[in-house]
DNA sequence: ACGGGTAGCATTGTCGACAATCGACCGGCC
DNA sequence: GGCCGGTCGATTGTCGACAATGCTACCCGT
């Protein structure tokens, strides 16, 4: 099996893509979990997965240990590794963690990188607007995800970024699992994000944090509502 | 959102704790990094380490991939794995991340588990007092660490706990690396923690968060001061 | 003497095979 | 008929060996 997608920008010479195989495989698995290709609760047969990825079981196991550490997989010794399942408590917990991380990111941004962050976030938000106007829900969700990735990246904190990445994968996993029941309230989503950018642009920290908290609560409400079905 | 970790009562039989070898090895390595047995920047020779741990290279590599994911090791392909080094920026980042996590933990505690947390934290704090009165710096640092572990565990949030564990290992690593130059201001440390418990006991959220932030800033100051040597 | 090239060594990355463990199925016994 | 013990197949966990890569030190040419 070939087809390891690598995005090389021609002409731009960068510090060579020196990623270990385990890291590449881990990324692949993360994507598969995010987009539901490996649904929650499913067992990951090592032999099968290794064959599909074109690597041996060794590197695959190394990659899976990374995801175990992230909490995306859980291991039952001598039984196998399973994609994490999430109940209502987990979703709540996920959003308290997200709020903790993104709130800290906002504070860092306001303090050190407000102007640059506003530009980046405005761009990310316009992508959401475009997706919403086309009614493309998948693209809207992706844009939403990228918005928050951009937000945390803007903090310039490697640790917050690392935490946020895992949390966003989990969030995306939930959305994928519940996508049939998830309400398509595109306009509200776009508006909330615009509110965040506006507050940031105004440099109003209190307003920004308030809106962020409201945004998290709304998202949590939507998810829990869908889960209740 | 209740506590996950339940203390086992004697005679109460529980579902045997079966940890995979990779997890055990990872814990060992974490301890070794914390206590400076594997100093920052040092390379981890696979063959040597595997021999010392009594396992083969396979499980050892799996364990190391976990630590890479945590950010405690960084990998240079075909070169080896190295214990993470931390500069002044990293220390700052470490403390913004810690503040984010522990602040969120405090909010959760005040909301849902204030009374139990006060009891646990008081116990942890008394251990600090005892260590300080004996002038045992190592024990004091351990007690400090346990205090913050208890704090985050009190939140009942698995994700906050997972993040905090890594951050606390990094913090301990810094302290170990700088232990010669680190000022032994034991009394101030004990007082700050007592202030945290008091604010929590009073249920004064604003005061608690203010003091937590001050505590983080003080610790950061101390570390940066030591680093400047 | 200095730079370039090359051979050798050590370490990492990968793979296939063996051993241990678990769940499921089945037959026998109470 | 229901329960217990045993066996089988499948999967995971572990290991040792091979291949690939990077670093080091030496040698040679200018």
mmCIF file of C-alpha atoms in Angstrom, chain B residues 36-125:
data_model
loop_
_atom_site.group_PDB
_atom_site.id
_atom_site.type_symbol
_atom_site.label_atom_id
_atom_site.label_comp_id
_atom_site.label_asym_id
_atom_site.label_seq_id
_atom_site.Cartn_x
_atom_site.Cartn_y
_atom_site.Cartn_z
ATOM 1 C CA UNK B 36 17.789 13.461 37.099
ATOM 2 C CA UNK B 37 18.976 9.928 36.644
ATOM 3 C CA UNK B 38 18.565 10.665 32.951
ATOM 4 C CA UNK B 39 19.687 14.294 32.749
ATOM 5 C CA UNK B 40 18.260 16.678 30.126
ATOM 6 C CA UNK B 41 19.933 16.406 26.760
ATOM 7 C CA UNK B 42 21.295 12.958 27.352
ATOM 8 C CA UNK B 43 20.847 10.319 24.730
ATOM 9 C CA UNK B 44 19.048 7.147 25.591
ATOM 10 C CA UNK B 45 21.002 4.240 24.150
ATOM 11 C CA UNK B 46 18.439 1.612 23.395
ATOM 12 C CA UNK B 47 20.592 -1.431 23.926
ATOM 13 C CA UNK B 48 22.014 -0.200 27.186
ATOM 14 C CA UNK B 49 18.674 0.915 28.608
ATOM 15 C CA UNK B 50 16.941 -2.258 27.546
ATOM 16 C CA UNK B 51 19.578 -4.327 29.279
ATOM 17 C CA UNK B 52 19.324 -2.285 32.453
ATOM 18 C CA UNK B 53 15.548 -2.578 32.518
ATOM 19 C CA UNK B 54 15.623 -6.268 31.760
ATOM 20 C CA UNK B 55 13.433 -6.034 28.678
ATOM 21 C CA UNK B 56 14.035 -6.204 24.986
ATOM 22 C CA UNK B 57 14.292 -3.233 22.712
ATOM 23 C CA UNK B 58 10.741 -3.686 21.459
ATOM 24 C CA UNK B 59 8.830 -2.774 24.625
ATOM 25 C CA UNK B 60 11.415 -0.152 25.454
ATOM 26 C CA UNK B 61 10.851 1.590 22.147
ATOM 27 C CA UNK B 62 7.106 1.510 22.715
ATOM 28 C CA UNK B 63 7.560 3.129 26.104
ATOM 29 C CA UNK B 64 9.839 5.785 24.682
ATOM 30 C CA UNK B 65 7.277 6.665 22.027
ATOM 31 C CA UNK B 66 4.871 7.440 24.835
ATOM 32 C CA UNK B 67 7.324 9.881 26.338
ATOM 33 C CA UNK B 68 7.920 11.442 22.955
ATOM 34 C CA UNK B 69 4.206 12.064 22.698
ATOM 35 C CA UNK B 70 4.309 13.647 26.140
ATOM 36 C CA UNK B 71 7.120 15.918 25.079
ATOM 37 C CA UNK B 72 9.562 14.528 27.617
ATOM 38 C CA UNK B 73 11.767 13.073 24.896
ATOM 39 C CA UNK B 74 12.437 14.382 21.455
ATOM 40 C CA UNK B 75 13.344 12.175 18.565
ATOM 41 C CA UNK B 76 15.928 12.779 15.882
ATOM 42 C CA UNK B 77 15.408 10.110 13.264
ATOM 43 C CA UNK B 78 18.322 7.747 12.842
ATOM 44 C CA UNK B 79 20.114 9.597 15.576
ATOM 45 C CA UNK B 80 18.321 8.613 18.682
ATOM 46 C CA UNK B 81 16.047 9.868 21.400
ATOM 47 C CA UNK B 82 17.136 12.594 23.777
ATOM 48 C CA UNK B 83 15.780 13.836 27.052
ATOM 49 C CA UNK B 84 14.137 17.186 26.463
ATOM 50 C CA UNK B 85 16.124 20.251 27.393
ATOM 51 C CA UNK B 86 14.413 23.342 28.663
ATOM 52 C CA UNK B 87 15.390 26.948 28.180
ATOM 53 C CA UNK B 88 13.855 30.028 29.753
ATOM 54 C CA UNK B 89 11.043 30.099 27.199
ATOM 55 C CA UNK B 90 10.163 26.516 27.952
ATOM 56 C CA UNK B 91 9.983 27.217 31.637
ATOM 57 C CA UNK B 92 7.680 30.148 31.013
ATOM 58 C CA UNK B 93 5.552 27.994 28.773
ATOM 59 C CA UNK B 94 5.500 25.248 31.347
ATOM 60 C CA UNK B 95 4.061 27.613 33.901
ATOM 61 C CA UNK B 96 1.432 29.111 31.646
ATOM 62 C CA UNK B 97 0.297 25.558 30.902
ATOM 63 C CA UNK B 98 0.358 24.652 34.572
ATOM 64 C CA UNK B 99 -1.664 27.714 35.432
ATOM 65 C CA UNK B 100 -4.206 26.829 32.770
ATOM 66 C CA UNK B 101 -4.622 23.299 34.059
ATOM 67 C CA UNK B 102 -4.582 23.935 37.770
ATOM 68 C CA UNK B 103 -6.846 26.940 37.515
ATOM 69 C CA UNK B 104 -9.415 24.824 35.732
ATOM 70 C CA UNK B 105 -8.960 22.166 38.383
ATOM 71 C CA UNK B 106 -9.636 24.711 41.118
ATOM 72 C CA UNK B 107 -12.833 25.818 39.456
ATOM 73 C CA UNK B 108 -14.056 22.268 39.197
ATOM 74 C CA UNK B 109 -13.221 21.608 42.808
ATOM 75 C CA UNK B 110 -15.019 24.669 44.090
ATOM 76 C CA UNK B 111 -18.037 23.731 42.082
ATOM 77 C CA UNK B 112 -18.308 20.030 42.806
ATOM 78 C CA UNK B 113 -15.952 18.660 45.432
ATOM 79 C CA UNK B 114 -14.882 21.393 47.753
ATOM 80 C CA UNK B 115 -15.180 19.612 51.067
ATOM 81 C CA UNK B 116 -13.421 16.411 50.076
ATOM 82 C CA UNK B 117 -10.673 18.341 48.343
ATOM 83 C CA UNK B 118 -10.029 20.479 51.389
ATOM 84 C CA UNK B 119 -9.512 17.371 53.480
ATOM 85 C CA UNK B 120 -7.121 15.797 50.987
ATOM 86 C CA UNK B 121 -5.190 18.996 50.424
ATOM 87 C CA UNK B 122 -4.888 19.666 54.125
ATOM 88 C CA UNK B 123 -3.310 16.247 54.533
ATOM 89 C CA UNK B 124 -0.938 16.889 51.655
ATOM 90 C CA UNK B 125 -0.065 20.262 53.096
#
